XYZ file of C-alpha atoms in Angstrom:
618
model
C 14.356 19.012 42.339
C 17.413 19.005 40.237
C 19.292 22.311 40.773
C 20.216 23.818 37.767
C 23.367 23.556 36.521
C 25.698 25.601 34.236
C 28.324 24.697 31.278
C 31.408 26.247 33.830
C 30.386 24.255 36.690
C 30.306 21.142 34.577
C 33.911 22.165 33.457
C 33.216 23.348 30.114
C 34.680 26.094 28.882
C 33.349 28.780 26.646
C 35.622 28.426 24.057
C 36.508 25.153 24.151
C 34.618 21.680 25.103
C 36.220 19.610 28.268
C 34.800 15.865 28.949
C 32.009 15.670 31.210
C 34.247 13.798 34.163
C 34.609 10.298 33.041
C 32.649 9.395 36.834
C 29.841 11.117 36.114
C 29.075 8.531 32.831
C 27.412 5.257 32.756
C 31.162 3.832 30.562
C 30.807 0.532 29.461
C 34.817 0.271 29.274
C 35.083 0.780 33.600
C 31.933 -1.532 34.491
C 31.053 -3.690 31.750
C 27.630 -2.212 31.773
C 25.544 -1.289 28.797
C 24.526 2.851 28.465
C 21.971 4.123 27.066
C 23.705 6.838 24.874
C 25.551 3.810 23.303
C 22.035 3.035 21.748
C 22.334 2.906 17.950
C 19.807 5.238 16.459
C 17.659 4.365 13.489
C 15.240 6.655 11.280
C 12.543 5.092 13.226
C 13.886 7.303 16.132
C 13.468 10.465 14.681
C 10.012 11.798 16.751
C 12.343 11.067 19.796
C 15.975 12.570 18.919
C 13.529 15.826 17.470
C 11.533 15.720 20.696
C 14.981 16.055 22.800
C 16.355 18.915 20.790
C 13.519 21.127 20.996
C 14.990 23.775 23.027
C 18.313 24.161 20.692
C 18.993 27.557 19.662
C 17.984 28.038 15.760
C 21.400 30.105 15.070
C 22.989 26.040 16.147
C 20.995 23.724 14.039
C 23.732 24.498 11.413
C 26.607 23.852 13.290
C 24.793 20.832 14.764
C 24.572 19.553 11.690
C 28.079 20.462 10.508
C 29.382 18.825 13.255
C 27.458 16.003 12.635
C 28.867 15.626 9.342
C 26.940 16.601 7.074
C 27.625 18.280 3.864
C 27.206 22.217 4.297
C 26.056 22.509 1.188
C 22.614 20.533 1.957
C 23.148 22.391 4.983
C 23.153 25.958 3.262
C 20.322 24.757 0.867
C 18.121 23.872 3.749
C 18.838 27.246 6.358
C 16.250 29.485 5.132
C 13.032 26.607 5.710
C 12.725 27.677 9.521
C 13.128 26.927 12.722
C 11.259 23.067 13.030
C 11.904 22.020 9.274
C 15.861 22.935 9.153
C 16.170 20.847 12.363
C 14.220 18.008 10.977
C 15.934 18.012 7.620
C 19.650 17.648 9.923
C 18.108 15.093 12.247
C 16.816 12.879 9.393
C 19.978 13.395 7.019
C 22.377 12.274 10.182
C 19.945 9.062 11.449
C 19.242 7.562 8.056
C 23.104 7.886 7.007
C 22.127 9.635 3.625
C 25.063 10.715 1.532
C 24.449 14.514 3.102
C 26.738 12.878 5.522
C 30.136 12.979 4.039
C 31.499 12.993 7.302
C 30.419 10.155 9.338
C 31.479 10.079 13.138
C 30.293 6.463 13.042
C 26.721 4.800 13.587
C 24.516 7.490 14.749
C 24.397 7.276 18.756
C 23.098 9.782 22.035
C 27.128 9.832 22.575
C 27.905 11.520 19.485
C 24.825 13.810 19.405
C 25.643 14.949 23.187
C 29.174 15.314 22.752
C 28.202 17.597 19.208
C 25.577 19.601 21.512
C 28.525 20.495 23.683
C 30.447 21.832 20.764
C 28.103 24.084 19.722
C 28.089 25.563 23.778
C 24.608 23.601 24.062
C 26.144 22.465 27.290
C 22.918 22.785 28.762
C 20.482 20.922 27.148
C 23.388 18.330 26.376
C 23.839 17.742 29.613
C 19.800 17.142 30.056
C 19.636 15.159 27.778
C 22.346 12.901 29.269
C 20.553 13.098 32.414
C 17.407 12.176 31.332
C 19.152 8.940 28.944
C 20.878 7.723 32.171
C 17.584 7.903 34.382
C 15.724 6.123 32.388
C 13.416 9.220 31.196
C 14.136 8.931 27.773
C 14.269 5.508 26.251
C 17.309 4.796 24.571
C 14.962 3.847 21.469
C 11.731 5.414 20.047
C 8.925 2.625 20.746
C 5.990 3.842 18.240
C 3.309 2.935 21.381
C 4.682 6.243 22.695
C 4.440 8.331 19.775
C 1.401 11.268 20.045
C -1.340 11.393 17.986
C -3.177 14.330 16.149
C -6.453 14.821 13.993
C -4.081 14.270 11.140
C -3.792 10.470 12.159
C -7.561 10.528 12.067
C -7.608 8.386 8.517
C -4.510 5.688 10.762
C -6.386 5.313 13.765
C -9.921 4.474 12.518
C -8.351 1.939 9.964
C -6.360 0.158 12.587
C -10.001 0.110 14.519
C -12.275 -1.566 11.406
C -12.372 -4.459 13.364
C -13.964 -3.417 16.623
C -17.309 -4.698 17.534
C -19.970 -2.516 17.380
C -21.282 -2.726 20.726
C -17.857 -1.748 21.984
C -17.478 1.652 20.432
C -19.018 3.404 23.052
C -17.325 1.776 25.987
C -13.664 2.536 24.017
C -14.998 6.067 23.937
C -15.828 6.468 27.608
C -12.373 4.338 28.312
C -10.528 6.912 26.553
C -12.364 9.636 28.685
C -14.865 11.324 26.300
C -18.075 12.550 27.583
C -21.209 9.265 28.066
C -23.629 11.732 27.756
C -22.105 13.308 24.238
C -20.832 9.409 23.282
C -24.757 8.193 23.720
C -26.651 10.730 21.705
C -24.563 10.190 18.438
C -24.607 6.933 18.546
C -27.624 6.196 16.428
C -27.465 9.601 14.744
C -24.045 8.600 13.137
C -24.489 5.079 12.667
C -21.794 3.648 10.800
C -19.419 6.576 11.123
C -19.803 6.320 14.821
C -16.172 5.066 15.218
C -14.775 7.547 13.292
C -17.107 10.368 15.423
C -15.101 8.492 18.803
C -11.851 8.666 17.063
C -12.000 12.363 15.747
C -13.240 13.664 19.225
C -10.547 11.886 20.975
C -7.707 13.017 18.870
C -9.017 16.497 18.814
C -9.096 16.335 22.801
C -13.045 17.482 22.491
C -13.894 16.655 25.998
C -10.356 17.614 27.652
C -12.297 19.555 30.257
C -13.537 15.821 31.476
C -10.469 15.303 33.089
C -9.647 11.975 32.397
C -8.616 12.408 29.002
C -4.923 11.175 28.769
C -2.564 12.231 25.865
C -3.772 10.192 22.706
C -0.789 7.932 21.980
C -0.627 4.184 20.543
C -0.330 3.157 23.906
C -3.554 4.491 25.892
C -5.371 2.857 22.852
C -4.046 -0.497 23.420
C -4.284 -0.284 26.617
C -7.816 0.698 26.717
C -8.812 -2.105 23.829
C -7.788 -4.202 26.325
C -9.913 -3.076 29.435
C -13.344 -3.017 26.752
C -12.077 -7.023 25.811
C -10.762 -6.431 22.134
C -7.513 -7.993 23.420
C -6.925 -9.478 20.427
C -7.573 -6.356 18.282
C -5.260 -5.016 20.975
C -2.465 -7.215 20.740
C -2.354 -7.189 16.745
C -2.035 -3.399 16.516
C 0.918 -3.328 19.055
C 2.589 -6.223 16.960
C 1.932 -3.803 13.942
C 3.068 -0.795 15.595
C 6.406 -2.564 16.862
C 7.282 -4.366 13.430
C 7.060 -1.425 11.695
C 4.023 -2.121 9.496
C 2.061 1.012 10.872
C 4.356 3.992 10.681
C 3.032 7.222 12.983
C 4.248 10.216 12.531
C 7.226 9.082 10.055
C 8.848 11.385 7.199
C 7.054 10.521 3.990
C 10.350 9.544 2.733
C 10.317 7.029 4.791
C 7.326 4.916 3.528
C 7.786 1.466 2.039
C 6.678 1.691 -1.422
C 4.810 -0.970 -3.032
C 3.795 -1.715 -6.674
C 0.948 0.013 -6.396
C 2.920 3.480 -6.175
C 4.393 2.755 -9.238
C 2.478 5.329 -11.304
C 3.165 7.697 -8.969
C 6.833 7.412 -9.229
C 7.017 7.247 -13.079
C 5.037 10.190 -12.844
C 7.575 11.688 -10.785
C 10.626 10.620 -13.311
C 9.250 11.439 -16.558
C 12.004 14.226 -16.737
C 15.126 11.947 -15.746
C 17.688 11.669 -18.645
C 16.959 8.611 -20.863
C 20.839 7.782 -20.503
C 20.213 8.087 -16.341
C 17.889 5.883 -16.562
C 19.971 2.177 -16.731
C 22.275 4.179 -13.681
C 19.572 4.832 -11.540
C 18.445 1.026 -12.239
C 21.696 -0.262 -10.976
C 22.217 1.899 -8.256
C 18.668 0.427 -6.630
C 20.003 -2.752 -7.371
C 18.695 -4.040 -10.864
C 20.482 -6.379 -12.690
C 22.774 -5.045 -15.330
C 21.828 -7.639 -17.401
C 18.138 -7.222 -17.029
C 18.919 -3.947 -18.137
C 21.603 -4.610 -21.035
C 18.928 -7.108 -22.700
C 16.025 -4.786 -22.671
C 14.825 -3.610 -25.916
C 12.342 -1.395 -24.227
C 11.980 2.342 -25.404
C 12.808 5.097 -22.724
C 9.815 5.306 -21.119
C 9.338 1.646 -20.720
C 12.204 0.986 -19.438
C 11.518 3.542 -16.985
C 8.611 1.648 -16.066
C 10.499 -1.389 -15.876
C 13.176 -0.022 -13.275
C 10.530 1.006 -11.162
C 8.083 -2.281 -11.263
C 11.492 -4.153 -10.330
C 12.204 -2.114 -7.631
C 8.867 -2.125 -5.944
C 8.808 -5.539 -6.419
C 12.058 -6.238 -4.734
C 13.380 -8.287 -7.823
C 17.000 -8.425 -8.411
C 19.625 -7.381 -6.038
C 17.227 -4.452 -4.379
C 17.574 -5.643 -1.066
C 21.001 -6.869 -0.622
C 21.817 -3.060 -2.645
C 19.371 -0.669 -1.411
C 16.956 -2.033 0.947
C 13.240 -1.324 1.236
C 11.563 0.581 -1.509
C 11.421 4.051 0.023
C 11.214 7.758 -1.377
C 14.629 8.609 0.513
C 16.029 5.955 -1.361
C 15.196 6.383 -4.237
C 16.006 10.351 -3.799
C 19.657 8.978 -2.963
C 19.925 7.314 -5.845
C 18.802 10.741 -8.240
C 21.573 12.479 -6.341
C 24.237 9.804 -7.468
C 23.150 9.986 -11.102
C 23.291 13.631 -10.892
C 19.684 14.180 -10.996
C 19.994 16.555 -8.343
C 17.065 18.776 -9.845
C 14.952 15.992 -9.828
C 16.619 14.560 -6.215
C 15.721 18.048 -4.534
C 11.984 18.839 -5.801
C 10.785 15.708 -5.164
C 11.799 15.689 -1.725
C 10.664 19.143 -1.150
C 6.999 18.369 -2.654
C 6.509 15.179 -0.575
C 7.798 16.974 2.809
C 4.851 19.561 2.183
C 2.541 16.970 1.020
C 2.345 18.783 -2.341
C 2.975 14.985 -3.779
C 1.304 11.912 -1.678
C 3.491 9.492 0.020
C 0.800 6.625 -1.034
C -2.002 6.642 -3.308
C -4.786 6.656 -1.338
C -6.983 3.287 -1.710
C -10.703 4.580 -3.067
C -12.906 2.934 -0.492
C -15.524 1.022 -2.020
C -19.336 2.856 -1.438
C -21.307 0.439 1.147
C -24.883 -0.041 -0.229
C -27.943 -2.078 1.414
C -27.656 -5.978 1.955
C -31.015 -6.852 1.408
C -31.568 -9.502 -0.555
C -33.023 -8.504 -4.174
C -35.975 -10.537 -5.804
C -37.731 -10.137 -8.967
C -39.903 -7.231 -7.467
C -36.447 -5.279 -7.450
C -36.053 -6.102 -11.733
C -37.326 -2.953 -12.725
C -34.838 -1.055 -10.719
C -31.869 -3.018 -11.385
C -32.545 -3.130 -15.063
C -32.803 0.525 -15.439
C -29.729 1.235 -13.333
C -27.523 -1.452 -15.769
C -29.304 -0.481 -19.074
C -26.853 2.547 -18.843
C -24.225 0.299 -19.666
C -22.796 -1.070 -23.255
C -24.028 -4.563 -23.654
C -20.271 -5.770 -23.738
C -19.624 -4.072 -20.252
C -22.853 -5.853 -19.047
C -21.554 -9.236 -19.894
C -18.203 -8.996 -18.146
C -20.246 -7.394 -14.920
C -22.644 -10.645 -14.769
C -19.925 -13.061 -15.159
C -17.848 -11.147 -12.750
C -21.152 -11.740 -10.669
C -20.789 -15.557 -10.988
C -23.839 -16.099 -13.890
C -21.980 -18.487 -16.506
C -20.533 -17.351 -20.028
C -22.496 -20.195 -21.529
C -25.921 -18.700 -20.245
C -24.955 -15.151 -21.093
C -24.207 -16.719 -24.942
C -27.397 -19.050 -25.341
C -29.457 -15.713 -23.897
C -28.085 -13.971 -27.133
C -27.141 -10.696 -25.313
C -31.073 -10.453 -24.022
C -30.119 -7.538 -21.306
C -33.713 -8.444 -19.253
C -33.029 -11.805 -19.134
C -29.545 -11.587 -18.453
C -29.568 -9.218 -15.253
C -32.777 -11.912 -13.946
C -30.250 -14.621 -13.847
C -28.462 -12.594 -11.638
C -31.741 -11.908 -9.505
C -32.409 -15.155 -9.475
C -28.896 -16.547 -8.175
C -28.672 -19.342 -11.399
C -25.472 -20.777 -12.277
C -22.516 -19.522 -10.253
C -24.157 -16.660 -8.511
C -24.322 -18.634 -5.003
C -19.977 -19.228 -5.124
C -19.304 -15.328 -5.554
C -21.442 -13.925 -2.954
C -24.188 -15.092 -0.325
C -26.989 -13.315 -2.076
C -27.532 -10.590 -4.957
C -27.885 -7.336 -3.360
C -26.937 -3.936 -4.104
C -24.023 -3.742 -2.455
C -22.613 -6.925 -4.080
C -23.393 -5.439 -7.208
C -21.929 -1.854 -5.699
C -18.537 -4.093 -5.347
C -18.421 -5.671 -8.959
C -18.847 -2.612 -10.401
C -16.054 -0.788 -8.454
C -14.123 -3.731 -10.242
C -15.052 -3.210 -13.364
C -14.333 0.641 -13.516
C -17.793 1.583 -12.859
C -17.240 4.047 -10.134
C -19.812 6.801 -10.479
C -22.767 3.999 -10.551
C -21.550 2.386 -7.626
C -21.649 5.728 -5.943
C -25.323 6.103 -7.169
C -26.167 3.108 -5.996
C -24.761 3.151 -2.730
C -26.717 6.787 -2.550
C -30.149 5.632 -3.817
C -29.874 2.679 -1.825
C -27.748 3.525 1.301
C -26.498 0.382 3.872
C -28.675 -0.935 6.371
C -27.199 -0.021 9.977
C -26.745 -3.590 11.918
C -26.916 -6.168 8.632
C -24.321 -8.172 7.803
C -22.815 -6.915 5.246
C -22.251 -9.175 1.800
C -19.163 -8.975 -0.180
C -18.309 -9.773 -3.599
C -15.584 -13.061 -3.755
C -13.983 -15.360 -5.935
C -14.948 -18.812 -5.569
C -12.656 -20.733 -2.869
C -10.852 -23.841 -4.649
C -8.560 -25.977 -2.678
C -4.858 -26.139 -4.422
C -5.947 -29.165 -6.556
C -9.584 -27.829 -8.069
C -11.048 -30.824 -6.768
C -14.592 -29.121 -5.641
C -14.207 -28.031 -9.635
C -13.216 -31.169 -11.563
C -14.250 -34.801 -10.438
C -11.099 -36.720 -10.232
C -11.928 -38.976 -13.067
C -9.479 -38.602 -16.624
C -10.938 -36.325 -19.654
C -12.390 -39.120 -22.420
C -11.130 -38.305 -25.894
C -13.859 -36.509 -27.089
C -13.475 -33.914 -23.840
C -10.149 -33.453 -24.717
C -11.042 -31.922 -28.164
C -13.840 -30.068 -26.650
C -10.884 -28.974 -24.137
C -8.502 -27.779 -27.197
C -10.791 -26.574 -28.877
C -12.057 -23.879 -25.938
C -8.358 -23.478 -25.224
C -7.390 -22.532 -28.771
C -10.144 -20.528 -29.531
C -8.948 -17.301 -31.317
C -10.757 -14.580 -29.308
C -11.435 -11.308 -30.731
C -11.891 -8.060 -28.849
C -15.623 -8.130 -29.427
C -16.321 -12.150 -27.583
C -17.625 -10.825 -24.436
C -18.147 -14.551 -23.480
C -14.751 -15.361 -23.852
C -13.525 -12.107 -23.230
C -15.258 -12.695 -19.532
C -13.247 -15.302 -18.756
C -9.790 -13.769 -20.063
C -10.940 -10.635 -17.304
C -12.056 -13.444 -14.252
C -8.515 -14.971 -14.197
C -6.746 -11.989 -14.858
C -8.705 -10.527 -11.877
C -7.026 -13.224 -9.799
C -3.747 -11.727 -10.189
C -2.020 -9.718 -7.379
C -1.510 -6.082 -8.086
C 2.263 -6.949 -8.576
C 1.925 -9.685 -10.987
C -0.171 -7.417 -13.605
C 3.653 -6.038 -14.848
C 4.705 -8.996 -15.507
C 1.799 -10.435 -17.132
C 1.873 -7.527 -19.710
C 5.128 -8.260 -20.564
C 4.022 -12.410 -21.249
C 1.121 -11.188 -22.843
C 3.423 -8.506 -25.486
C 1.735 -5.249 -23.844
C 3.764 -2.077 -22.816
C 3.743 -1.703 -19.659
C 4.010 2.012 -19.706
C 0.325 1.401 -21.314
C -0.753 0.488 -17.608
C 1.558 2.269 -15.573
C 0.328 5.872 -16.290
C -3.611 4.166 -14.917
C -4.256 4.292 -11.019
C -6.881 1.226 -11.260
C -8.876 -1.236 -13.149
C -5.629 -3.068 -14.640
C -7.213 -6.473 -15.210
C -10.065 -4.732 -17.749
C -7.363 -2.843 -19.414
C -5.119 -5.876 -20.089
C -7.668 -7.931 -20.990
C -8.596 -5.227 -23.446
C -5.194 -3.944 -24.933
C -3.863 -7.680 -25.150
C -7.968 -8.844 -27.371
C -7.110 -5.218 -29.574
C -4.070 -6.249 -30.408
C -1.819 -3.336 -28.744
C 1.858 -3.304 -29.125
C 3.188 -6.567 -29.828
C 0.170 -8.750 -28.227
C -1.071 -8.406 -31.909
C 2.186 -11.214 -32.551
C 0.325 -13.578 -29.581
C -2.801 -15.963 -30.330
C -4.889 -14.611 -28.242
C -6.316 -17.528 -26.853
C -6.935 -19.461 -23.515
C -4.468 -21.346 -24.302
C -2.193 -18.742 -24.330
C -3.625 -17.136 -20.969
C -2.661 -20.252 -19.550
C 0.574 -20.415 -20.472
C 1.233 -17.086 -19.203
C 0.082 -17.488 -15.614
C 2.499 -20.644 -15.992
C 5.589 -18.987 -17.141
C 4.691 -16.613 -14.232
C 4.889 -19.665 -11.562
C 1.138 -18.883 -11.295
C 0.140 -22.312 -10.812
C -2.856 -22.372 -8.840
C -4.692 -19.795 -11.434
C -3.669 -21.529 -14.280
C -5.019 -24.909 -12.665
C -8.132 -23.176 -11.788
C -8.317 -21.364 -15.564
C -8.274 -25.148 -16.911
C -10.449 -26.892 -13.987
C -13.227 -23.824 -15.181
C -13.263 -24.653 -18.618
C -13.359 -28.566 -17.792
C -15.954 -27.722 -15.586
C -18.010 -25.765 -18.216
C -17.573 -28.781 -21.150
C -19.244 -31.263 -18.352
C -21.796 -28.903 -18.429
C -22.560 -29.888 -21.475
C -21.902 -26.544 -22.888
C -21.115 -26.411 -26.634
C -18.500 -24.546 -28.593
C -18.492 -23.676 -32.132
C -15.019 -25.161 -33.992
C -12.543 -23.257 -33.678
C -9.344 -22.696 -36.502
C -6.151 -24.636 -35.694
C -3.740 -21.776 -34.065
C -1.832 -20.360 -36.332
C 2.131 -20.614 -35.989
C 2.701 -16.683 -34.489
C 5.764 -15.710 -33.183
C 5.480 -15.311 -29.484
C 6.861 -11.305 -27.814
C 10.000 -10.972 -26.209
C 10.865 -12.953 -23.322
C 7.681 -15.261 -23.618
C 8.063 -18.689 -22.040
C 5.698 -21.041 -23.778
């Protein structure tokens, strides 16, 4: 046992701090060997540089923090949050290297925050600290396999576990030391929320008084995939965990943002200063002259600043780096939005704002496969719907425009097509069931029948389950279009669908303007809108469901899409302008495909000559 050992006996002085004797350090300067408090220390280390301060005295965090550089202003604003929180604010200003630091002592390092400890007459737990470095009982670096888990992770862990087998959720329970006897009667009982059952009872430490039940950590759960044989579900989570694309226990701030937050964050900004606005672009790296040639009003150039940023356009990485809240806090301090700067921070550190929008999980409903016996019910759950919303939902469903227009809107034989698997049913899923029709109308903004459905008829434990698709194409649409050339009279037929002036009541056409837009990643719908002559501000204050709403603000004629022919033709010439190749292929492979069909198309009035929006490549 190491014999305790005080500040005077180490040479330190009450009043003054004396060197720990030069001998008694690992120096890389005497014997060219590397130490472990000359470890560079990231953000990503903050649950371990917290975790070795815990015994500091409260009255010190401030002068820990002064002496760490930072600006005692923060400091002063920060004191009166308590004990935990005022530490955690100083320990994440001084390893992310915010501008709270106007004092840097250089990279942040276990030298410097030992050597500040024993200024403050922490000699103590200083000098434990450098103990423990030099032993090898602290890593020099926080490895996220180590970090503990709580009920709060509860949503993290069962995620990272969606791909276990079945069969081996029991055995990862008993692996992980919860009770066989508890493990085997809720197995049936729970059915598919069995893993999360496992999960909740091992992070809550349920069965502690088994004995066997280690610390939850990243770690024991690897390691125990691996003794049940999900190696590979093993290895992929600790290649997550170590490349930073499953953050435990990190400040919110510290999230990478991605386009879908982008509501969020306007939402957040709507009170910035209109003439802040280009500042704050610039500062996270926007071109100026992205932001000199806009002719956007304020708010959607607010929108714009904040899709380019999440999307990592520009100069954002070379500037600022990943997306993050404490970047983009930085930035509102630098503009003097300090206001702004300060509440935000404060509302996501007590989850008063979320980090992420949480994804809405699709409802699960039963696989089995529906016949014409199931008409009756089908009918009257999608009779509830405007004939127009019906449409799109079928040919989201894969039953062909062409069929949906020769039917002449006939709901009842409509929704049998779909029973019935005619036309392209077959390519979008691998049978009509409710929970393929569950998923399409999740997609089409239909929420609350999904949910109905997924109630009435509930998912069949141990079925495969059946999920809603987009026909596969290879790169060149070959299983579309037979190789041979268009003959003359399919390339009018061709024009003609192309240049077809839709208007915002042609749910057939309409249909397909929604499929290919539906192709489109989240990130792309931005910059669509601004091909297409929409605000984006129109679709930045909505959560979901942005391929319906473009489809219908650009066929109403919103903003300047009403200066656009709102055609196919155009469509395609968007997703081209967009280097969105392979849809635009695909958009004219479909509509080559349909013509060999032999479907027919009524004429259709040469395009007139309309100016195209802003910034529109033809």
């Amino acid at each position: 046992m190491t014999t305790p050992i005080s500040g005077a006996s180490l040479g330190f002085n009450s009043y003054t701090n004396l060197e720990v004797e030069p001998t008694k350090r690992i120096d890389v300067s005497d014997n060219g060997l590397f130490s472990p408090l000359d470890c560079e220390l990231t953000i990503k280390d903050f649950p371990l540089v917290v975790d070795s301060l815990k015994g500091i005295r409260f009255s010190n965090i401030y002068f820990l923090g002064v002496g760490l550089g930072l600006d005692v202003a923060v400091l002063g604003l920060n004191d009166p949050k308590g004990d935990a929180k005022f530490l955690n604010v100083v320990v994440k200003h001084w390893l992310s290297e915010s501008d709270a630091v106007v004092e840097p002592l250089g990279p942040p390092t276990w030298r410097i925050l030992v050597e500040q400890l024993n200024e403050i007459e922490e000699e103590t737990l200083g000098h434990n600290l450098q103990e423990k470095l030099e032993r090898g009982e602290i890593p020099p670096n926080f490895s996220p396999l180590d970090c503990e888990l709580t009920i709060e992770d509860l949503p993290l862990v069962v995620g990272s576990l969606k791909c276990i087998k079945f069969s081996n959720i029991i055995d990862l329970g008993i692996e992980l030391g919860l009770d066989s006897e508890v493990l085997k009667l809720n197995e049936l009982s729970e059915g598919a929320n069995f893993l999360n059952f496992v999960v909740e009872r091992w992070l809550s430490k349920s069965d502690a008084g088994m004995g066997s039940l280690e610390t939850p950590t990243w770690k024991t759960l690897v390691k125990q995939l691996n003794l049940i044989g999900e190696e590979t579900l093993g290895h992929n989570l600790q290649e997550k965990l170590e490349r930073g694309e499953i953050l435990p226990n990190v400040s919110p701030l510290d999230y990478e943002l991605t386009i879908k937050e982008l509501p969020l964050i306007v939402e957040r900004l709507k009170e910035i200063l209109p003439e802040n606005i280009s500042y704050l672009g610039v500062g996270l790296g926007i071109n100026l002259s992205v932001l000199n040639s806009s002719q956007a009003d304020n708010n959607q150039l607010l929108c714009q600043v904040v899709q380019r940023w999440l999307s990592k356009n520009d100069e954002v990485m070379t500037l600022s780096g990943l997306p993050t809240w404490r970047r983009l806090i930085e930035q509102l301090n630098k503009v003097d939005e300090n206001f702004i700067a300060h509440n935000l921070e404060e509302k996501l550190e007590l989850r008063e704002v979320p980090p992420k929008l949480p994804q809405r999980l699709v409802p699960k409903a039963s696989n089995t496969r529906l016949t014409r016996n199931d008409f009756a019910s089908v009918s009257k759950i999608l009779m509830r719907l405007p004939i127009g919303d019906l449409s799109e939902l079928l040919i989201a469903l894969g039953v062909s425009f062409s069929t949906i227009d020769k039917l002449n809107k006939n709901r009842d034989y409509m929704v049998i097509r779909w029973i019935d698997a005619t036309d392209g049913v077959l390519q979008y899923s691998k049978y009509p069931c409710y929970n393929v029709l569950s998923q399409a109308l999740c997609q089409n903004g239909h929420w609350g029948l999904a949910e109905e459905i997924a109630k009435t008829y509930p998912a069949e434990q141990g079925l495969e389950e059946v999920e809603l698709s987009l026909p596969q194409f290879n790169e060149s649409c070959s299983s579309m279009v037979p190789d041979m050339p268009l003959s003359h009279a399919e390339q009018q037929k061709l024009d003609k669908m192309l240049d077809k002036n839709i208007s915002k009541g042609d749910f057939v056409y309409g249909g397909i303007v929604y499929r290919f837009i539906n192709k489109l990643t989240v990130a792309s719908y931005m910059e669509l809108c601004l091909y297409l002559g929409i605000s984006q501000s129109r679709i930045s204050r909505i959560e979901s469901h942005h391929a319906i709403l473009i489809k219908d603000f650009w066929l109403q004629g919103m903003d300047n899409a009403i200066r656009t022919t709102r055609s196919l033709r155009t469509l395609l010439n968007a997703f081209k302008s967009m280097n969105q190749n392979g849809i635009a292929n695909d958009l004219k492979a479909y509509c080559i495909e349909q013509i060999r069909k032999g479907v027919t198309h009524d004429s259709v009035p040469t395009p007139s000559l309309m100016t195209p929006p802003l910034n529109f490549r033809s």
